[in-house]
Amino acid sequence: VQAKRRADYQPPAFSIATVDLHITLHPTETKVVSTLAIARNGAHNAPLVLDGDGLELNAIAVNGEALSEEFYTLGDNTLSINSELDTFELVITTTIAPEHNKALEGLYLSGGAYCTQCEAEGFRRITYFMDRPDVLSVYTVTVVADKSIPMLLANGNPVDKGDIGASSHFVKWHDPHPKPCYLFALVAGDFDLLTDSYTTSSGKEVALELYVDKGKKSQGVFALESLKRAMKWDEDVFGLEYDLDIYMIVAVDFFNMGAMENKGLNVFNSKFVLADQESATDDDFFNVESVIAHEYFHNWTGNRVTCRDWFQLSLKEGLTVFRDQQFSADMTSALSNRIKHVRVMREHQFAEDASAMSHPIRPEEVIEMNNFYTVTVYDKGAEVIRMFHTLLGPDGFRRGMDEYFKRHDGQAVTCDDFISAMQSATDLDLTQFARWYSQSGTPVISVEHKIQNDDNDDVIHTFTLSQHTPATSDQSEKESLYIPVNIEIIDDEGNTYTDNESMIQNGMVILNAPSMSFTVNAENASLTPVVLGNFSAPAKVENPLDTASLLTIFKYAKDPFNRWDAMQTLYDRCIKQIEDAPGCAISNDIWEGIKQAIAQEQSNLELLGECLVTPSFETLCQSRSNINVSALSKARKAFCDQFAQALEQELLQVFNNIDAASYSYTQDAVNQRRCKNVVLAHLARLPQHEGAIVAQFDAADNMTDTLGALRSAQHCNSATFDTLMARFEATWNHDPLVLDKWFALHATQNRDDIFATITMLCEHPQFAMSNPNRVRSVIGSFAFYNSERFHALDGSGYKFVTDYLLKLDAVNPQVAARIVTPLTQWQGFANEHQVLMKQQLGRLLNHKGLSKDVFEKVSKSLA
Ligand code: B3K
Ligand code: ZN
């Protein structure tokens, strides 16, 4: 298996101005006739090399004449055309079998509907083509199918339709915008259709169409409203308007990822479209709105300006994630969004950077591109864009974006092109900043605080910030990064201090050397440095503060993120204390401090709710090494139990004070439900509150509260949990998307018969290995979130997942390669764990016929 390297990029030897596809759909014999206008780029005599995968080649013609065999070579995954012509028309006819396509890449059947997924390299599974993002063409697509399939969709605008004989029909589509083939899409099926329209700021009317499974129309309303909000927001904030007459979204049940931004024809995992009060949680609503927006925003950041090669993926993904985050913050709340994204960074991205899969947001080397749709490229990529935004300010950032579109509209470009557009909008020198694109790993910012008396007996506080990025598996040498660090210096009465050197500008210092210092004069005051406000850089912080200082930060810091984070650090410390001395009791001072914090935030349920969440097991792992899973889990559990006992009255009071106004999906109502359910999960650790859980389950008129009750019941005795779960299943058995929540709750239970349970789940009538959502809910939830059972020291969890992956890999390598992730991240765990994990990785590596997706991750992890 050969890796590709970023450094080896070569511009395409040919261009393809137009693509005319004529596709006659059939489950096992779909015929694809592709007519390409080919032109040689420059003077050379290399053959035209086209990519192809799993295609049956039927015919090739050049300029209307069948091409005889001596003029082409058919390789395993290529078709090379040897022509001396500089321009010619190439017609290629191939046959494919969508029904047999279980990898869900290329053209496949999803519950009776045809649909496509071409990013990253799926177009080569439809026809021979230069399957790379820097070949841009204008597409005309004719879709032909039996009349039993009424809706035939492709990119762009419909330009013709009609009957073919008595039983077939066709629709012809034209997309005037040149695009790379990864943005091609075709959908054909029988759907319910929701329609609407949107008038752009320049007065253009756009038809909006949302296609959902029959009977699900009412569950599509929220998605369509979200789309309109996203269209408006992109006009308001970035001056970007939609550019076709029609925008279509199709929801399908079988999908490897969240959604896909195909030009004018987004294809979505139905999980990110369908939502209503009864079946969707507040998180589901949030995700629908944010994914709808994300794919819409790609129309400019991704489609109009696309990537030159796949190493540049963060060019569109990091930027588009940042844009959807800003949108969500504007639609909902900045604080809870920030906390949500920081949790993703700490739980998943930091873990990736600490593993053998560590890579910069612009990777250097790739075997299977689908493996690089990662939290690093996406979420750390978005953090890097956020730093541009922080450094340039909203206006500077907008100027940079305007310049980016002015320079590159209609082009396939690189991350360096983006940086250079941003550079044109600022006097800051971004040269060092650009290292964020090439350097992997999580920088650690250490804070040192020294107190001295000077000659005049003034008290001088010296604060030193230093940065250090530990070596990663892909890079041993690290350089200093350019890090914007939001900072406040406060005393224990909440007064703010300025520094003598004016290093702090607008609440921020720039740490661009191994270390930097500044001083503050303060008489009779104990000062606390409050560092990395709003998570101003994707870094870890080591700031040796005592408990009192953490509580001071909670009380007085201006930055609400820091206030939340101080509580997280406090909890982490307490858990550490119990790890070091199992059985020890957390001191009363701390409980008193937390009680005061709760009292202070009675009216701010948003912050209060988040502050009452204890750090997840996965987050705790990131500040530890040599982890014994059972010891850490036990310590976390012991802390949570003490928490519930010590704070029972305060928690109850919060719970009872939140009055259940009638259901609405508004930020206030979301904050209330969130806070109430967080509190309920704490109370669930005390047997006397079991009644409250059952009562909430009985009374709930929305999925957030139903699921909140079920999650809490995970802490109750198993009979109660089982009863509620059985009731839930009876209600939702018909709806697999809702049942996914039930699957996940079962799979994350810490119980002795967990494997019997999972085996039963896999035999459930609604479960299918061919459906990625189901597999993620059962096997993914177990591997990622059932830490105690997955990491059991008899090796049973690792083996169970491996056994499953061996089967899954033959069906859907992309999903298998995602779920193998926790097994590959053995680095932080104690040796007993490591040995067992590597044993199973070894089994995978030795497996005959292993996909290159899984091979890439497993071989790196064992290297
Ligand atoms: N661009 C797609 C992801 C494609 C995944 C390919 N394996 C979704 C998105 O980020 O918007
Ligand atoms: Zn995206």
mmCIF file of N, CA, C and O in Angstrom, residues 189-252:
data_model
loop_
_atom_site.group_PDB
_atom_site.id
_atom_site.type_symbol
_atom_site.label_atom_id
_atom_site.label_comp_id
_atom_site.label_asym_id
_atom_site.label_seq_id
_atom_site.Cartn_x
_atom_site.Cartn_y
_atom_site.Cartn_z
ATOM 1 N N GLY A 189 -35.433 8.394 -6.374
ATOM 2 C CA GLY A 189 -36.264 7.621 -5.459
ATOM 3 C C GLY A 189 -37.653 8.205 -5.367
ATOM 4 O O GLY A 189 -38.043 9.086 -6.138
ATOM 5 N N ASP A 190 -38.371 7.706 -4.371
ATOM 6 C CA ASP A 190 -39.734 8.161 -4.138
ATOM 7 C C ASP A 190 -39.760 8.762 -2.739
ATOM 8 O O ASP A 190 -39.632 8.046 -1.752
ATOM 9 N N PHE A 191 -39.873 10.070 -2.665
ATOM 10 C CA PHE A 191 -39.772 10.753 -1.370
ATOM 11 C C PHE A 191 -41.004 11.606 -1.120
ATOM 12 O O PHE A 191 -41.773 11.903 -2.030
ATOM 13 N N ASP A 192 -41.157 12.038 0.128
ATOM 14 C CA ASP A 192 -42.038 13.168 0.411
ATOM 15 C C ASP A 192 -41.217 14.432 0.206
ATOM 16 O O ASP A 192 -40.024 14.465 0.532
ATOM 17 N N LEU A 193 -41.881 15.452 -0.305
ATOM 18 C CA LEU A 193 -41.153 16.679 -0.653
ATOM 19 C C LEU A 193 -41.715 17.876 0.096
ATOM 20 O O LEU A 193 -42.916 18.136 0.068
ATOM 21 N N LEU A 194 -40.831 18.601 0.774
ATOM 22 C CA LEU A 194 -41.209 19.885 1.363
ATOM 23 C C LEU A 194 -40.613 20.980 0.485
ATOM 24 O O LEU A 194 -39.431 20.910 0.124
ATOM 25 N N THR A 195 -41.417 21.975 0.180
ATOM 26 C CA THR A 195 -40.878 23.052 -0.660
ATOM 27 C C THR A 195 -41.029 24.391 0.051
ATOM 28 O O THR A 195 -41.893 24.575 0.903
ATOM 29 N N ASP A 196 -40.170 25.289 -0.339
ATOM 30 C CA ASP A 196 -40.204 26.642 0.222
ATOM 31 C C ASP A 196 -39.428 27.509 -0.749
ATOM 32 O O ASP A 196 -38.965 27.017 -1.793
ATOM 33 N N SER A 197 -39.286 28.787 -0.432
ATOM 34 C CA SER A 197 -38.410 29.580 -1.288
ATOM 35 C C SER A 197 -37.710 30.641 -0.457
ATOM 36 O O SER A 197 -38.118 30.936 0.675
ATOM 37 N N TYR A 198 -36.629 31.147 -1.016
ATOM 38 C CA TYR A 198 -35.827 32.150 -0.320
ATOM 39 C C TYR A 198 -35.441 33.217 -1.320
ATOM 40 O O TYR A 198 -35.002 32.907 -2.434
ATOM 41 N N THR A 199 -35.648 34.458 -0.947
ATOM 42 C CA THR A 199 -35.232 35.550 -1.827
ATOM 43 C C THR A 199 -33.911 36.107 -1.312
ATOM 44 O O THR A 199 -33.821 36.538 -0.160
ATOM 45 N N THR A 200 -32.907 36.081 -2.146
ATOM 46 C CA THR A 200 -31.587 36.515 -1.699
ATOM 47 C C THR A 200 -31.561 38.036 -1.574
ATOM 48 O O THR A 200 -32.454 38.727 -2.058
ATOM 49 N N SER A 201 -30.513 38.553 -0.960
ATOM 50 C CA SER A 201 -30.466 39.995 -0.704
ATOM 51 C C SER A 201 -30.468 40.798 -2.006
ATOM 52 O O SER A 201 -30.890 41.944 -2.026
ATOM 53 N N SER A 202 -30.020 40.190 -3.095
ATOM 54 C CA SER A 202 -30.088 40.933 -4.358
ATOM 55 C C SER A 202 -31.378 40.628 -5.130
ATOM 56 O O SER A 202 -31.517 40.997 -6.286
ATOM 57 N N GLY A 203 -32.305 39.959 -4.471
ATOM 58 C CA GLY A 203 -33.640 39.821 -5.040
ATOM 59 C C GLY A 203 -33.856 38.586 -5.900
ATOM 60 O O GLY A 203 -34.881 38.453 -6.559
ATOM 61 N N LYS A 204 -32.906 37.658 -5.859
ATOM 62 C CA LYS A 204 -33.059 36.447 -6.654
ATOM 63 C C LYS A 204 -33.882 35.405 -5.875
ATOM 64 O O LYS A 204 -33.629 35.175 -4.689
ATOM 65 N N GLU A 205 -34.825 34.789 -6.538
ATOM 66 C CA GLU A 205 -35.646 33.808 -5.837
ATOM 67 C C GLU A 205 -35.072 32.398 -6.012
ATOM 68 O O GLU A 205 -34.802 31.957 -7.130
ATOM 69 N N VAL A 206 -34.900 31.732 -4.898
ATOM 70 C CA VAL A 206 -34.334 30.378 -4.923
ATOM 71 C C VAL A 206 -35.398 29.393 -4.439
ATOM 72 O O VAL A 206 -35.991 29.589 -3.373
ATOM 73 N N ALA A 207 -35.638 28.339 -5.219
ATOM 74 C CA ALA A 207 -36.566 27.289 -4.782
ATOM 75 C C ALA A 207 -35.824 26.374 -3.816
ATOM 76 O O ALA A 207 -34.713 25.928 -4.105
ATOM 77 N N LEU A 208 -36.439 26.106 -2.667
ATOM 78 C CA LEU A 208 -35.840 25.203 -1.684
ATOM 79 C C LEU A 208 -36.644 23.909 -1.660
ATOM 80 O O LEU A 208 -37.871 23.941 -1.578
ATOM 81 N N GLU A 209 -35.959 22.798 -1.750
ATOM 82 C CA GLU A 209 -36.650 21.505 -1.765
ATOM 83 C C GLU A 209 -35.969 20.542 -0.801
ATOM 84 O O GLU A 209 -34.753 20.361 -0.854
ATOM 85 N N LEU A 210 -36.786 19.946 0.044
ATOM 86 C CA LEU A 210 -36.253 18.992 1.014
ATOM 87 C C LEU A 210 -36.960 17.651 0.826
ATOM 88 O O LEU A 210 -38.184 17.567 0.930
ATOM 89 N N TYR A 211 -36.180 16.629 0.528
ATOM 90 C CA TYR A 211 -36.725 15.301 0.245
ATOM 91 C C TYR A 211 -36.493 14.391 1.445
ATOM 92 O O TYR A 211 -35.357 14.219 1.883
ATOM 93 N N VAL A 212 -37.602 13.817 1.961
ATOM 94 C CA VAL A 212 -37.492 12.918 3.125
ATOM 95 C C VAL A 212 -38.266 11.637 2.851
ATOM 96 O O VAL A 212 -39.098 11.583 1.935
ATOM 97 N N ASP A 213 -38.013 10.630 3.677
ATOM 98 C CA ASP A 213 -38.765 9.374 3.549
ATOM 99 C C ASP A 213 -40.260 9.665 3.651
ATOM 100 O O ASP A 213 -40.681 10.568 4.379
ATOM 101 N N LYS A 214 -41.031 8.838 2.948
ATOM 102 C CA LYS A 214 -42.500 8.965 2.975
ATOM 103 C C LYS A 214 -43.005 8.994 4.420
ATOM 104 O O LYS A 214 -42.554 8.198 5.255
ATOM 105 N N GLY A 215 -43.882 9.924 4.687
ATOM 106 C CA GLY A 215 -44.496 9.992 6.006
ATOM 107 C C GLY A 215 -43.727 10.846 7.009
ATOM 108 O O GLY A 215 -44.136 11.011 8.148
ATOM 109 N N LYS A 216 -42.575 11.400 6.580
ATOM 110 C CA LYS A 216 -41.736 12.125 7.549
ATOM 111 C C LYS A 216 -41.741 13.637 7.332
ATOM 112 O O LYS A 216 -40.879 14.347 7.851
ATOM 113 N N LYS A 217 -42.699 14.095 6.563
ATOM 114 C CA LYS A 217 -42.695 15.501 6.183
ATOM 115 C C LYS A 217 -42.621 16.461 7.377
ATOM 116 O O LYS A 217 -41.831 17.405 7.372
ATOM 117 N N SER A 218 -43.423 16.176 8.387
ATOM 118 C CA SER A 218 -43.467 17.140 9.494
ATOM 119 C C SER A 218 -42.124 17.192 10.231
ATOM 120 O O SER A 218 -41.796 18.181 10.875
ATOM 121 N N GLN A 219 -41.329 16.146 10.096
ATOM 122 C CA GLN A 219 -40.024 16.139 10.759
ATOM 123 C C GLN A 219 -38.960 16.891 9.956
ATOM 124 O O GLN A 219 -37.814 16.981 10.385
ATOM 125 N N GLY A 220 -39.359 17.407 8.784
ATOM 126 C CA GLY A 220 -38.390 18.142 7.966
ATOM 127 C C GLY A 220 -38.515 19.646 8.082
ATOM 128 O O GLY A 220 -37.653 20.387 7.583
ATOM 129 N N VAL A 221 -39.551 20.096 8.772
ATOM 130 C CA VAL A 221 -39.826 21.540 8.816
ATOM 131 C C VAL A 221 -38.676 22.325 9.448
ATOM 132 O O VAL A 221 -38.240 23.357 8.936
ATOM 133 N N PHE A 222 -38.168 21.803 10.554
ATOM 134 C CA PHE A 222 -37.108 22.536 11.262
ATOM 135 C C PHE A 222 -35.856 22.679 10.392
ATOM 136 O O PHE A 222 -35.212 23.736 10.375
ATOM 137 N N ALA A 223 -35.530 21.626 9.642
ATOM 138 C CA ALA A 223 -34.339 21.683 8.774
ATOM 139 C C ALA A 223 -34.498 22.775 7.718
ATOM 140 O O ALA A 223 -33.565 23.534 7.438
ATOM 141 N N LEU A 224 -35.673 22.855 7.158
ATOM 142 C CA LEU A 224 -35.903 23.856 6.111
ATOM 143 C C LEU A 224 -35.834 25.273 6.681
ATOM 144 O O LEU A 224 -35.268 26.182 6.058
ATOM 145 N N GLU A 225 -36.369 25.452 7.870
ATOM 146 C CA GLU A 225 -36.265 26.766 8.528
ATOM 147 C C GLU A 225 -34.798 27.087 8.829
ATOM 148 O O GLU A 225 -34.346 28.225 8.673
ATOM 149 N N SER A 226 -34.068 26.067 9.257
ATOM 150 C CA SER A 226 -32.640 26.275 9.541
ATOM 151 C C SER A 226 -31.904 26.718 8.294
ATOM 152 O O SER A 226 -31.036 27.594 8.341
ATOM 153 N N LEU A 227 -32.259 26.105 7.165
ATOM 154 C CA LEU A 227 -31.601 26.460 5.905
ATOM 155 C C LEU A 227 -31.802 27.944 5.602
ATOM 156 O O LEU A 227 -30.851 28.645 5.232
ATOM 157 N N LYS A 228 -33.013 28.422 5.787
ATOM 158 C CA LYS A 228 -33.272 29.836 5.500
ATOM 159 C C LYS A 228 -32.484 30.740 6.443
ATOM 160 O O LYS A 228 -31.957 31.778 6.027
ATOM 161 N N ARG A 229 -32.387 30.328 7.698
ATOM 162 C CA ARG A 229 -31.594 31.130 8.645
ATOM 163 C C ARG A 229 -30.125 31.160 8.218
ATOM 164 O O ARG A 229 -29.461 32.195 8.299
ATOM 165 N N ALA A 230 -29.633 30.018 7.736
ATOM 166 C CA ALA A 230 -28.224 29.962 7.313
ATOM 167 C C ALA A 230 -27.997 30.848 6.084
ATOM 168 O O ALA A 230 -26.980 31.544 5.989
ATOM 169 N N MET A 231 -28.945 30.826 5.161
ATOM 170 C CA MET A 231 -28.791 31.631 3.936
ATOM 171 C C MET A 231 -28.739 33.120 4.291
ATOM 172 O O MET A 231 -27.923 33.876 3.767
ATOM 173 N N LYS A 232 -29.603 33.498 5.220
ATOM 174 C CA LYS A 232 -29.645 34.900 5.641
ATOM 175 C C LYS A 232 -28.357 35.278 6.370
ATOM 176 O O LYS A 232 -27.763 36.340 6.135
ATOM 177 N N TRP A 233 -27.921 34.418 7.244
ATOM 178 C CA TRP A 233 -26.729 34.713 8.059
ATOM 179 C C TRP A 233 -25.507 34.900 7.174
ATOM 180 O O TRP A 233 -24.701 35.801 7.398
ATOM 181 N N ASP A 234 -25.364 34.050 6.153
ATOM 182 C CA ASP A 234 -24.175 34.159 5.300
ATOM 183 C C ASP A 234 -24.202 35.467 4.493
ATOM 184 O O ASP A 234 -23.147 36.019 4.181
ATOM 185 N N GLU A 235 -25.385 35.939 4.190
ATOM 186 C CA GLU A 235 -25.486 37.250 3.533
ATOM 187 C C GLU A 235 -25.109 38.358 4.513
ATOM 188 O O GLU A 235 -24.333 39.266 4.186
ATOM 189 N N ASP A 236 -25.662 38.271 5.718
ATOM 190 C CA ASP A 236 -25.435 39.332 6.705
ATOM 191 C C ASP A 236 -23.981 39.403 7.155
ATOM 192 O O ASP A 236 -23.422 40.484 7.286
ATOM 193 N N VAL A 237 -23.396 38.263 7.431
ATOM 194 C CA VAL A 237 -22.071 38.267 8.060
ATOM 195 C C VAL A 237 -20.944 38.262 7.033
ATOM 196 O O VAL A 237 -19.921 38.902 7.223
ATOM 197 N N PHE A 238 -21.138 37.548 5.919
ATOM 198 C CA PHE A 238 -20.041 37.467 4.945
ATOM 199 C C PHE A 238 -20.402 38.028 3.576
ATOM 200 O O PHE A 238 -19.589 37.981 2.650
ATOM 201 N N GLY A 239 -21.617 38.522 3.423
ATOM 202 C CA GLY A 239 -22.020 39.077 2.122
ATOM 203 C C GLY A 239 -22.088 38.015 1.028
ATOM 204 O O GLY A 239 -21.905 38.324 -0.146
ATOM 205 N N LEU A 240 -22.361 36.761 1.413
ATOM 206 C CA LEU A 240 -22.346 35.676 0.432
ATOM 207 C C LEU A 240 -23.763 35.209 0.112
ATOM 208 O O LEU A 240 -24.527 34.844 1.007
ATOM 209 N N GLU A 241 -24.079 35.216 -1.177
ATOM 210 C CA GLU A 241 -25.419 34.825 -1.623
ATOM 211 C C GLU A 241 -25.382 33.486 -2.333
ATOM 212 O O GLU A 241 -24.365 33.115 -2.930
ATOM 213 N N TYR A 242 -26.513 32.839 -2.370
ATOM 214 C CA TYR A 242 -26.607 31.575 -3.098
ATOM 215 C C TYR A 242 -26.603 31.857 -4.606
ATOM 216 O O TYR A 242 -27.023 32.919 -5.054
ATOM 217 N N ASP A 243 -26.169 30.865 -5.388
ATOM 218 C CA ASP A 243 -25.866 31.133 -6.792
ATOM 219 C C ASP A 243 -26.567 30.233 -7.817
ATOM 220 O O ASP A 243 -26.201 30.210 -8.974
ATOM 221 N N LEU A 244 -27.558 29.435 -7.398
ATOM 222 C CA LEU A 244 -28.344 28.661 -8.374
ATOM 223 C C LEU A 244 -29.822 28.974 -8.131
ATOM 224 O O LEU A 244 -30.177 29.596 -7.126
ATOM 225 N N ASP A 245 -30.678 28.500 -9.019
ATOM 226 C CA ASP A 245 -32.118 28.766 -8.865
ATOM 227 C C ASP A 245 -32.774 27.800 -7.888
ATOM 228 O O ASP A 245 -33.904 27.999 -7.464
ATOM 229 N N ILE A 246 -32.069 26.724 -7.584
ATOM 230 C CA ILE A 246 -32.688 25.696 -6.750
ATOM 231 C C ILE A 246 -31.659 25.107 -5.787
ATOM 232 O O ILE A 246 -30.485 24.931 -6.134
ATOM 233 N N TYR A 247 -32.104 24.837 -4.567
ATOM 234 C CA TYR A 247 -31.248 24.221 -3.557
ATOM 235 C C TYR A 247 -32.000 23.020 -2.993
ATOM 236 O O TYR A 247 -33.093 23.157 -2.445
ATOM 237 N N MET A 248 -31.431 21.851 -3.187
ATOM 238 C CA MET A 248 -32.113 20.618 -2.774
ATOM 239 C C MET A 248 -31.332 19.909 -1.674
ATOM 240 O O MET A 248 -30.095 19.876 -1.694
ATOM 241 N N ILE A 249 -32.083 19.335 -0.744
ATOM 242 C CA ILE A 249 -31.491 18.517 0.323
ATOM 243 C C ILE A 249 -32.254 17.202 0.359
ATOM 244 O O ILE A 249 -33.486 17.203 0.377
ATOM 245 N N VAL A 250 -31.531 16.105 0.350
ATOM 246 C CA VAL A 250 -32.180 14.802 0.434
ATOM 247 C C VAL A 250 -31.702 14.092 1.691
ATOM 248 O O VAL A 250 -30.492 14.049 1.961
ATOM 249 N N ALA A 251 -32.624 13.538 2.459
ATOM 250 C CA ALA A 251 -32.266 12.789 3.668
ATOM 251 C C ALA A 251 -32.300 11.304 3.360
ATOM 252 O O ALA A 251 -33.322 10.789 2.896
ATOM 253 N N VAL A 252 -31.190 10.617 3.603
ATOM 254 C CA VAL A 252 -31.150 9.176 3.382
ATOM 255 C C VAL A 252 -30.746 8.460 4.671
ATOM 256 O O VAL A 252 -30.117 9.048 5.556
#
